Amino acid sequence: MTPSGSSLLTHLFLQLPLTFSLLHPPPAHVPTLVPHAPTPLTRSRFSAHAQLDFTTHCNASCFHRGEQEEQREQLTEKLAFETLYADGSRTLTTVAVEDDAEFGGAHPSPWRVKPRRVRRQIYGADGRFNIQGDNFLLDYPFSTAVRISTGCTGVLVSQRHVLTAAHCVHDGKDYVNGARRLRVGFLIPPSINGTKTHFTSAKKPLVHWVRVRRTRVPKGWIQGPQEVSMEFDYALLELRWPHRRPFMRLSVAPSSDDLAGHRIHFSGFDSDRPGQLVYRFCPVEEESNDLIYQHCDARPGASGSGVYGRVWDNTLERWERKVIGIFSGHQWLEIDGENRDYNVAVRITPLKFAQICYWVHGNRLDCVQD
């Protein structure tokens, strides 16, 4: 499905029946993450293969399981992170958590999952839209979507940083081969890359590739195949040079009741539409402490897309698009003997916000609140 003129996107963004609450939620409490001195690790072998399809299984007990006091130390260990540098060297940084009064209610109780290879789901009629033309590709929020050289998507979250899915660069045991010379691709519309105007509608955008300086992955993802967990499926890439495009700010994911229209949105590079940026939106179906369950149509290649919603900004006193999750993959959810399948995004919880914010700013004092 391709938008014709501005009428369709005007409908999508201005005419959606949005549900605004008269009482806005208070700002989320963000704990302080205190990093320790990095420890050198051996160089990566880059022996893994990129897996664009990522599927997990969960039952009612893991879906409803709450944070338990004895799991606090384990979770802190999972919030440690590896840093991979462009020369292949690695470090491990452990962390401590301060001011964690809200520690128990917003974070995952890790469960064991079994990776499987299946296709992303299309639910009913395909509700995706190809984004074409300079007016759309270079317009916010579509301009924040970038390609990852391993075959995934990412979202610009600062002038030098891209948020994506961890499985796009690491399989839980080792970094994928493509992470050795990881690059981020920026779409260049046809009219800018020298194509004559009357050919631009048929010509696909070119891609300008930029090298990645370093990659950060949470230790909760690097646990080996028996412990691979969708709730830690996120990574941050730092570019060698800053870009000049608008980026999207991060936010702690609110309840779906506090999202305008109860909807999420994301744009990615689905593999069945090569060379095209594909946009979709849908309501949130279910949510756990760490995952957003939805039926937004998607295909391999969309992994790592920045999932955003319209979130109330207390400082600006208005609704703002903010990244509240990272599209991960597919999950089979077994409840009351019934298997339900969903496409799933990782929620940005308060501790994950603190971690990613530290990765971006390098100063924990800049990450006290959104």
XYZ file of C-alpha atoms in Angstrom:
370
model
C 0.000 0.000 0.000
C 1.531 3.329 -1.052
C 0.348 6.770 0.099
C -1.050 8.981 -2.663
C -0.224 12.620 -2.025
C -0.482 14.029 1.440
C -4.091 13.028 2.077
C -3.382 9.564 3.453
C -0.669 10.606 5.882
C -2.709 13.603 6.940
C -5.425 11.125 7.818
C -2.980 8.835 9.630
C -1.467 11.509 11.836
C -4.099 14.201 12.182
C -7.424 12.399 11.880
C -6.791 9.361 14.068
C -9.362 9.144 16.863
C -7.045 9.919 19.740
C -8.107 9.356 23.327
C -6.683 12.016 25.634
C -7.044 11.803 29.375
C -7.780 14.984 31.275
C -5.516 13.741 34.055
C -1.987 13.102 32.796
C 0.163 10.453 34.511
C 2.975 11.661 36.794
C 6.563 11.326 35.487
C 8.026 7.855 35.866
C 10.530 7.356 38.660
C 13.948 6.693 37.078
C 16.535 4.980 39.309
C 20.198 5.947 39.026
C 22.533 3.474 37.363
C 26.104 3.699 38.704
C 28.680 2.116 36.358
C 31.890 0.571 37.662
C 35.268 0.616 35.930
C 35.221 -1.409 32.671
C 37.005 -4.775 32.630
C 38.834 -5.811 29.424
C 37.565 -8.964 27.702
C 39.044 -11.131 24.978
C 38.348 -10.079 21.398
C 35.154 -11.271 19.791
C 35.346 -14.132 17.290
C 32.370 -12.761 15.304
C 31.289 -16.350 14.731
C 27.503 -15.923 14.873
C 25.166 -15.484 11.921
C 22.574 -12.723 11.869
C 19.090 -14.087 12.538
C 16.407 -11.718 11.340
C 13.604 -13.912 12.709
C 13.456 -14.097 16.490
C 10.694 -16.077 18.195
C 10.131 -16.985 21.846
C 7.560 -18.877 23.914
C 5.937 -17.825 27.198
C 3.182 -19.253 29.376
C 0.875 -17.640 31.915
C 3.327 -17.995 34.798
C 6.098 -16.078 33.045
C 3.680 -13.504 31.637
C 2.220 -12.645 35.061
C 5.303 -13.288 37.170
C 6.288 -10.263 39.260
C 9.668 -9.099 40.465
C 10.823 -11.017 43.535
C 13.200 -9.659 46.150
C 15.739 -12.445 45.688
C 15.973 -11.617 41.973
C 17.250 -8.092 42.520
C 20.927 -9.096 42.439
C 20.344 -11.225 39.352
C 18.637 -8.364 37.544
C 21.447 -5.956 38.431
C 23.860 -8.439 36.867
C 21.769 -8.452 33.705
C 21.964 -4.647 33.541
C 25.744 -4.863 33.227
C 26.793 -4.341 29.632
C 29.417 -5.176 27.052
C 31.009 -2.557 24.824
C 32.332 -3.684 21.443
C 34.783 -1.311 19.771
C 35.489 -0.921 16.065
C 38.859 -2.717 16.401
C 37.139 -5.829 17.820
C 38.164 -5.267 21.458
C 35.539 -5.618 24.207
C 34.959 -4.488 27.775
C 32.446 -5.470 30.471
C 30.973 -2.795 32.736
C 29.118 -3.855 35.868
C 26.646 -1.486 37.516
C 24.947 -0.711 40.799
C 21.490 0.773 41.237
C 20.804 3.686 43.562
C 17.482 5.188 44.631
C 15.602 2.106 43.531
C 12.330 2.603 45.392
C 10.440 1.575 42.262
C 12.764 -1.330 41.515
C 10.211 -4.019 42.054
C 7.326 -2.884 39.925
C 8.781 -2.027 36.571
C 11.256 -4.717 35.628
C 11.350 -8.208 34.329
C 11.308 -11.518 36.016
C 13.561 -13.410 33.586
C 12.096 -16.475 31.927
C 13.653 -19.169 29.809
C 12.733 -19.120 26.136
C 13.422 -21.272 23.095
C 14.477 -19.435 19.929
C 12.643 -20.668 16.804
C 12.765 -19.593 13.195
C 9.407 -18.486 11.829
C 8.227 -15.648 9.647
C 6.942 -12.410 11.070
C 3.189 -12.305 11.137
C 0.768 -10.444 8.908
C -2.563 -10.297 10.742
C -5.511 -10.173 8.337
C -5.258 -7.550 5.584
C -1.759 -6.111 5.299
C -1.880 -2.740 7.046
C 1.598 -1.485 6.116
C 2.342 1.604 4.043
C 5.372 2.288 1.847
C 6.863 5.704 2.581
C 8.025 7.371 -0.639
C 9.007 10.831 -1.834
C 11.240 13.507 -0.347
C 8.395 15.084 1.584
C 7.900 11.869 3.539
C 11.329 10.174 3.704
C 13.024 13.280 5.081
C 10.126 14.283 7.336
C 9.992 13.490 11.028
C 9.256 10.849 12.294
C 10.097 8.757 9.196
C 13.541 10.361 8.941
C 14.523 8.774 12.279
C 14.451 5.236 10.817
C 17.804 3.888 9.596
C 19.088 0.620 8.194
C 21.527 -1.654 10.022
C 24.075 -3.413 7.793
C 23.243 -6.823 9.315
C 19.754 -6.590 7.783
C 17.761 -4.899 10.545
C 16.315 -1.475 11.312
C 17.300 1.111 13.927
C 16.036 4.445 15.217
C 18.021 7.651 15.775
C 17.879 8.609 19.465
C 20.624 11.270 19.501
C 22.984 12.975 17.063
C 25.348 10.001 17.271
C 23.317 7.075 18.581
C 21.049 4.425 17.080
C 18.854 2.073 19.109
C 18.206 -1.378 17.623
C 17.561 -5.004 18.628
C 20.395 -6.949 20.277
C 19.777 -10.016 18.108
C 20.734 -7.918 15.074
C 24.344 -7.804 16.331
C 24.661 -10.705 18.818
C 23.053 -14.157 19.061
C 23.422 -14.518 22.844
C 26.789 -16.283 22.557
C 28.856 -14.182 20.185
C 28.666 -11.147 17.928
C 27.427 -11.776 14.420
C 29.930 -11.709 11.595
C 28.486 -8.476 10.231
C 29.172 -6.682 13.529
C 32.893 -6.689 12.729
C 32.383 -3.737 10.372
C 28.946 -2.597 11.455
C 27.390 0.303 9.540
C 24.233 2.385 9.713
C 22.429 3.390 6.519
C 20.666 6.720 5.925
C 18.151 6.868 3.071
C 18.895 9.405 0.333
C 15.732 10.232 -1.683
C 16.012 9.980 -5.508
C 15.721 13.727 -6.103
C 18.721 14.334 -3.835
C 20.889 11.590 -5.310
C 20.706 13.113 -8.788
C 17.696 11.350 -10.307
C 15.526 13.458 -12.599
C 12.258 14.541 -11.040
C 9.920 12.595 -13.350
C 11.758 9.345 -12.557
C 11.772 9.725 -8.774
C 8.485 7.932 -8.142
C 9.799 4.708 -9.701
C 13.367 4.864 -8.372
C 14.259 3.548 -4.934
C 16.249 5.679 -2.482
C 19.996 5.244 -2.213
C 21.651 4.540 1.129
C 24.527 6.477 2.680
C 26.418 4.159 5.041
C 28.206 5.367 8.192
C 30.579 3.232 10.273
C 29.781 2.405 13.896
C 32.352 3.421 16.516
C 31.134 1.170 19.315
C 28.235 -1.101 20.220
C 26.684 -1.697 23.619
C 24.653 -4.777 24.553
C 23.138 -5.581 27.988
C 24.527 -8.613 29.794
C 20.951 -9.836 30.166
C 21.085 -10.692 26.472
C 24.527 -12.320 26.574
C 23.592 -15.397 28.563
C 23.981 -18.242 26.082
C 21.187 -19.904 24.068
C 19.401 -21.392 27.083
C 18.930 -17.940 28.614
C 18.245 -15.744 25.592
C 15.455 -13.446 26.695
C 13.385 -11.138 24.536
C 13.089 -8.587 27.338
C 16.789 -7.671 26.935
C 16.721 -7.601 23.141
C 18.118 -4.100 22.639
C 21.492 -2.557 21.756
C 22.882 0.924 21.197
C 25.199 1.833 18.323
C 27.421 4.920 18.443
C 28.303 6.445 15.062
C 31.787 7.658 14.189
C 30.392 11.030 13.176
C 27.257 12.931 14.174
C 24.399 13.094 11.686
C 22.229 16.115 10.898
C 18.798 14.527 10.913
C 16.164 14.919 13.610
C 16.125 12.159 16.193
C 13.406 10.877 18.494
C 13.681 11.204 22.266
C 13.352 8.214 24.565
C 10.708 7.814 27.230
C 9.869 5.288 29.902
C 7.017 3.298 28.362
C 3.718 4.291 29.979
C 0.735 2.007 30.306
C -1.152 1.713 27.026
C -3.993 3.560 28.753
C -1.708 6.602 28.900
C -0.772 6.486 25.195
C -2.711 8.793 22.904
C -5.191 6.566 21.086
C -3.709 3.504 22.872
C -1.624 3.093 19.699
C 1.975 2.356 18.876
C 3.746 3.117 15.584
C 6.994 2.071 13.910
C 8.754 2.239 10.549
C 11.220 -0.373 9.314
C 12.860 -2.033 6.340
C 10.766 -5.181 5.942
C 12.521 -7.803 3.809
C 9.519 -8.422 1.543
C 9.675 -4.775 0.358
C 13.369 -4.298 -0.460
C 14.628 -0.755 -0.563
C 11.411 0.644 0.917
C 10.712 2.205 4.276
C 7.488 0.688 5.625
C 5.242 2.332 8.232
C 2.522 0.725 10.371
C 0.447 1.453 13.465
C -1.870 -0.603 15.662
C -3.362 -0.754 19.168
C -1.580 -2.422 22.066
C -3.207 -5.825 22.684
C -1.471 -6.930 25.887
C 1.439 -5.720 28.003
C 3.676 -7.213 30.660
C 6.299 -5.498 32.794
C 8.817 -5.712 29.942
C 7.013 -6.473 26.682
C 4.400 -4.820 24.479
C 2.166 -7.336 22.693
C 0.567 -6.181 19.452
C -0.549 -7.229 15.989
C 1.238 -4.604 13.911
C 2.038 -6.256 10.578
C 5.768 -6.834 10.126
C 8.285 -8.986 8.281
C 11.958 -9.861 8.884
C 14.096 -6.755 8.579
C 11.780 -4.707 10.788
C 13.616 -5.988 13.902
C 15.147 -3.116 15.817
C 12.592 -0.539 14.704
C 11.910 2.161 17.244
C 8.389 1.670 18.594
C 6.896 5.031 19.483
C 3.698 6.536 20.749
C 2.325 9.930 21.589
C 3.350 10.454 25.214
C 2.402 13.391 27.408
C 5.442 15.594 28.047
C 5.029 17.321 31.415
C 7.753 19.869 30.657
C 6.388 20.932 27.267
C 2.788 20.325 28.380
C 1.838 18.629 25.138
C 1.730 15.213 23.477
C 5.057 14.218 21.901
C 6.173 11.248 19.810
C 8.751 9.329 21.846
C 10.459 5.956 21.541
C 8.956 3.673 24.191
C 10.190 0.303 22.897
C 12.198 -1.677 20.361
C 10.520 -4.104 17.967
C 11.951 -7.547 18.711
C 10.009 -10.317 17.017
C 7.313 -12.887 17.561
C 6.138 -14.670 20.706
C 3.769 -17.562 21.325
C 1.872 -16.870 24.537
C 0.174 -19.911 26.106
C -2.595 -18.977 28.551
C -5.362 -21.333 29.776
C -4.277 -23.960 27.266
C -4.707 -21.576 24.343
C -1.778 -20.502 22.168
C -1.888 -16.873 21.124
C 0.659 -15.355 18.785
C 1.826 -11.746 18.912
C 4.441 -9.477 17.480
C 6.364 -8.124 20.438
C 8.350 -5.022 21.368
C 10.691 -4.585 24.331
C 9.363 -1.937 26.715
C 11.713 0.811 27.891
C 11.308 0.404 31.654
C 12.769 2.908 34.165
C 15.981 0.908 34.652
C 16.401 0.326 30.921
C 15.820 4.023 30.338
C 18.551 4.794 32.886
C 20.907 2.326 31.205
C 20.314 3.509 27.619
C 20.416 7.146 28.725
C 23.816 6.552 30.332
C 25.035 4.912 27.124
C 23.952 8.009 25.192
C 25.167 10.748 27.562
C 28.009 9.032 29.415
C 26.896 10.843 32.552
C 24.401 9.299 34.941
C 23.455 12.745 36.266
C 21.838 13.542 32.891
C 19.536 10.545 33.268
C 17.615 11.323 36.434
C 14.377 11.913 34.581
C 12.964 11.941 31.074
